[in-house]
Amino acid sequence: MNASESKNFSPAQPPALRKRRKPAPAFAAPQHSGRLLVRLAPQDTAMFRFLLEAYDHTAYFTVLEPKTALLKIVFSPHLEKETRTALAEMAQSLPFCIEEWPVACRPQECKKALR
């Protein structure tokens, strides 16, 4: 290495001394969660869980009817596009049917209905 190269070369700094990146601005907290229904064969529930977990906290599910394998998918409204994309990719490996959540009310309408 010559003198001009040694001026531009700096050894890697330890992590504690590196300049930290600013985090991305956070989204506003959602007032409600997005939901979808999924129907699949009961024996495929474990594979569905395995595939969904591969998409790193995009959504989670709960089993509504174990015998018929009716699942409720819950996700953040900010991640709806990513969740639907993940489900579409999963459908290439595993046969299942996606349905819209039957109760669709806006948060303002839900609050009025509770009063």
mmCIF file of C-alpha atoms in Angstrom:
data_model
loop_
_atom_site.group_PDB
_atom_site.id
_atom_site.type_symbol
_atom_site.label_atom_id
_atom_site.label_comp_id
_atom_site.label_asym_id
_atom_site.label_seq_id
_atom_site.Cartn_x
_atom_site.Cartn_y
_atom_site.Cartn_z
ATOM 1 C CA MET A 1 0.000 0.000 0.000
ATOM 2 C CA ASN A 2 1.359 3.423 -0.843
ATOM 3 C CA ALA A 3 0.907 6.614 1.234
ATOM 4 C CA SER A 4 -2.159 7.898 -0.705
ATOM 5 C CA GLU A 5 -3.967 4.559 -0.303
ATOM 6 C CA SER A 6 -3.236 4.419 3.437
ATOM 7 C CA LYS A 7 -4.883 7.844 3.942
ATOM 8 C CA ASN A 8 -8.174 6.629 2.402
ATOM 9 C CA PHE A 9 -8.091 3.239 4.113
ATOM 10 C CA SER A 10 -9.624 2.999 7.554
ATOM 11 C CA PRO A 11 -9.883 -0.294 9.398
ATOM 12 C CA ALA A 12 -13.343 -1.457 10.349
ATOM 13 C CA GLN A 13 -14.484 0.127 13.561
ATOM 14 C CA PRO A 14 -15.989 -1.905 16.362
ATOM 15 C CA PRO A 15 -19.816 -1.828 16.349
ATOM 16 C CA ALA A 16 -19.976 0.409 19.428
ATOM 17 C CA LEU A 17 -18.025 3.152 17.624
ATOM 18 C CA ARG A 18 -19.850 3.033 14.302
ATOM 19 C CA LYS A 19 -22.194 5.828 13.389
ATOM 20 C CA ARG A 20 -25.767 4.647 13.964
ATOM 21 C CA ARG A 21 -28.395 4.880 11.275
ATOM 22 C CA LYS A 22 -31.545 6.799 11.987
ATOM 23 C CA PRO A 23 -34.541 4.464 12.224
ATOM 24 C CA ALA A 24 -37.301 4.791 9.669
ATOM 25 C CA PRO A 25 -40.243 6.875 10.849
ATOM 26 C CA ALA A 26 -42.843 4.747 12.586
ATOM 27 C CA PHE A 27 -46.346 4.329 11.253
ATOM 28 C CA ALA A 28 -49.220 5.613 13.323
ATOM 29 C CA ALA A 29 -50.679 2.912 15.548
ATOM 30 C CA PRO A 30 -53.605 1.247 13.767
ATOM 31 C CA GLN A 31 -57.042 1.411 15.359
ATOM 32 C CA HIS A 32 -57.925 -2.128 14.259
ATOM 33 C CA SER A 33 -56.308 -5.233 12.808
ATOM 34 C CA GLY A 34 -56.876 -6.580 9.328
ATOM 35 C CA ARG A 35 -58.467 -10.021 9.144
ATOM 36 C CA LEU A 36 -59.038 -12.711 6.547
ATOM 37 C CA LEU A 37 -60.450 -16.225 6.636
ATOM 38 C CA VAL A 38 -58.601 -19.219 5.232
ATOM 39 C CA ARG A 39 -60.111 -22.653 4.589
ATOM 40 C CA LEU A 40 -57.847 -25.630 4.038
ATOM 41 C CA ALA A 41 -57.668 -29.342 4.683
ATOM 42 C CA PRO A 42 -57.244 -30.057 8.422
ATOM 43 C CA GLN A 43 -54.089 -32.103 7.836
ATOM 44 C CA ASP A 44 -52.442 -29.049 6.177
ATOM 45 C CA THR A 45 -52.718 -26.732 9.195
ATOM 46 C CA ALA A 46 -49.168 -27.456 10.428
ATOM 47 C CA MET A 47 -47.679 -26.839 6.970
ATOM 48 C CA PHE A 48 -49.674 -23.585 6.715
ATOM 49 C CA ARG A 49 -48.224 -22.451 10.073
ATOM 50 C CA PHE A 50 -44.708 -23.357 8.931
ATOM 51 C CA LEU A 51 -45.083 -21.405 5.671
ATOM 52 C CA LEU A 52 -46.656 -18.368 7.347
ATOM 53 C CA GLU A 53 -43.880 -18.199 9.946
ATOM 54 C CA ALA A 54 -41.349 -18.026 7.111
ATOM 55 C CA TYR A 55 -42.690 -14.544 6.306
ATOM 56 C CA ASP A 56 -41.323 -13.037 9.563
ATOM 57 C CA HIS A 57 -44.173 -11.593 11.598
ATOM 58 C CA THR A 58 -46.305 -10.555 8.640
ATOM 59 C CA ALA A 59 -49.395 -12.122 10.203
ATOM 60 C CA TYR A 60 -50.550 -14.761 12.640
ATOM 61 C CA PHE A 61 -53.553 -17.035 12.698
ATOM 62 C CA THR A 62 -55.921 -18.716 15.077
ATOM 63 C CA VAL A 63 -58.038 -21.780 14.398
ATOM 64 C CA LEU A 64 -61.763 -21.023 14.518
ATOM 65 C CA GLU A 65 -63.010 -24.506 13.577
ATOM 66 C CA PRO A 66 -60.475 -27.328 14.049
ATOM 67 C CA LYS A 67 -62.480 -30.053 12.268
ATOM 68 C CA THR A 68 -62.951 -28.022 9.087
ATOM 69 C CA ALA A 69 -59.679 -26.051 9.426
ATOM 70 C CA LEU A 70 -61.202 -22.577 9.281
ATOM 71 C CA LEU A 71 -58.453 -20.111 10.214
ATOM 72 C CA LYS A 72 -58.609 -16.422 11.054
ATOM 73 C CA ILE A 73 -55.560 -14.536 9.757
ATOM 74 C CA VAL A 74 -54.752 -11.353 11.722
ATOM 75 C CA PHE A 75 -52.346 -8.686 10.438
ATOM 76 C CA SER A 76 -51.551 -4.998 10.725
ATOM 77 C CA PRO A 77 -53.360 -2.846 8.148
ATOM 78 C CA HIS A 78 -49.934 -1.454 7.216
ATOM 79 C CA LEU A 79 -48.900 -4.961 6.133
ATOM 80 C CA GLU A 80 -52.012 -5.910 4.165
ATOM 81 C CA LYS A 81 -50.228 -5.917 0.805
ATOM 82 C CA GLU A 82 -47.352 -8.018 2.175
ATOM 83 C CA THR A 83 -49.778 -10.422 3.865
ATOM 84 C CA ARG A 84 -51.829 -10.934 0.719
ATOM 85 C CA THR A 85 -48.633 -11.434 -1.308
ATOM 86 C CA ALA A 86 -47.371 -13.980 1.226
ATOM 87 C CA LEU A 87 -50.677 -15.869 1.101
ATOM 88 C CA ALA A 88 -50.625 -15.863 -2.711
ATOM 89 C CA GLU A 89 -47.094 -17.308 -2.692
ATOM 90 C CA MET A 90 -48.090 -19.901 -0.088
ATOM 91 C CA ALA A 91 -51.071 -20.930 -2.249
ATOM 92 C CA GLN A 92 -48.596 -22.147 -4.876
ATOM 93 C CA SER A 93 -47.351 -24.792 -2.413
ATOM 94 C CA LEU A 94 -50.476 -25.576 -0.456
ATOM 95 C CA PRO A 95 -54.118 -25.614 -1.601
ATOM 96 C CA PHE A 96 -56.338 -23.268 0.425
ATOM 97 C CA CYS A 97 -59.105 -20.735 -0.078
ATOM 98 C CA ILE A 98 -58.922 -17.114 1.106
ATOM 99 C CA GLU A 99 -62.134 -15.327 2.055
ATOM 100 C CA GLU A 100 -62.746 -11.796 3.244
ATOM 101 C CA TRP A 101 -63.570 -11.329 6.905
ATOM 102 C CA PRO A 102 -67.380 -11.163 7.068
ATOM 103 C CA VAL A 103 -67.604 -8.310 9.582
ATOM 104 C CA ALA A 104 -66.362 -5.174 7.906
ATOM 105 C CA CYS A 105 -67.048 -2.017 9.841
ATOM 106 C CA ARG A 106 -64.981 1.111 10.072
ATOM 107 C CA PRO A 107 -63.561 1.954 13.497
ATOM 108 C CA GLN A 108 -65.834 5.015 13.789
ATOM 109 C CA GLU A 109 -68.914 2.881 13.036
ATOM 110 C CA CYS A 110 -67.841 0.255 15.572
ATOM 111 C CA LYS A 111 -67.446 2.878 18.303
ATOM 112 C CA LYS A 112 -70.926 4.262 17.555
ATOM 113 C CA ALA A 113 -72.405 0.765 17.631
ATOM 114 C CA LEU A 114 -70.883 0.128 21.078
ATOM 115 C CA ARG A 115 -72.449 3.264 22.620
#
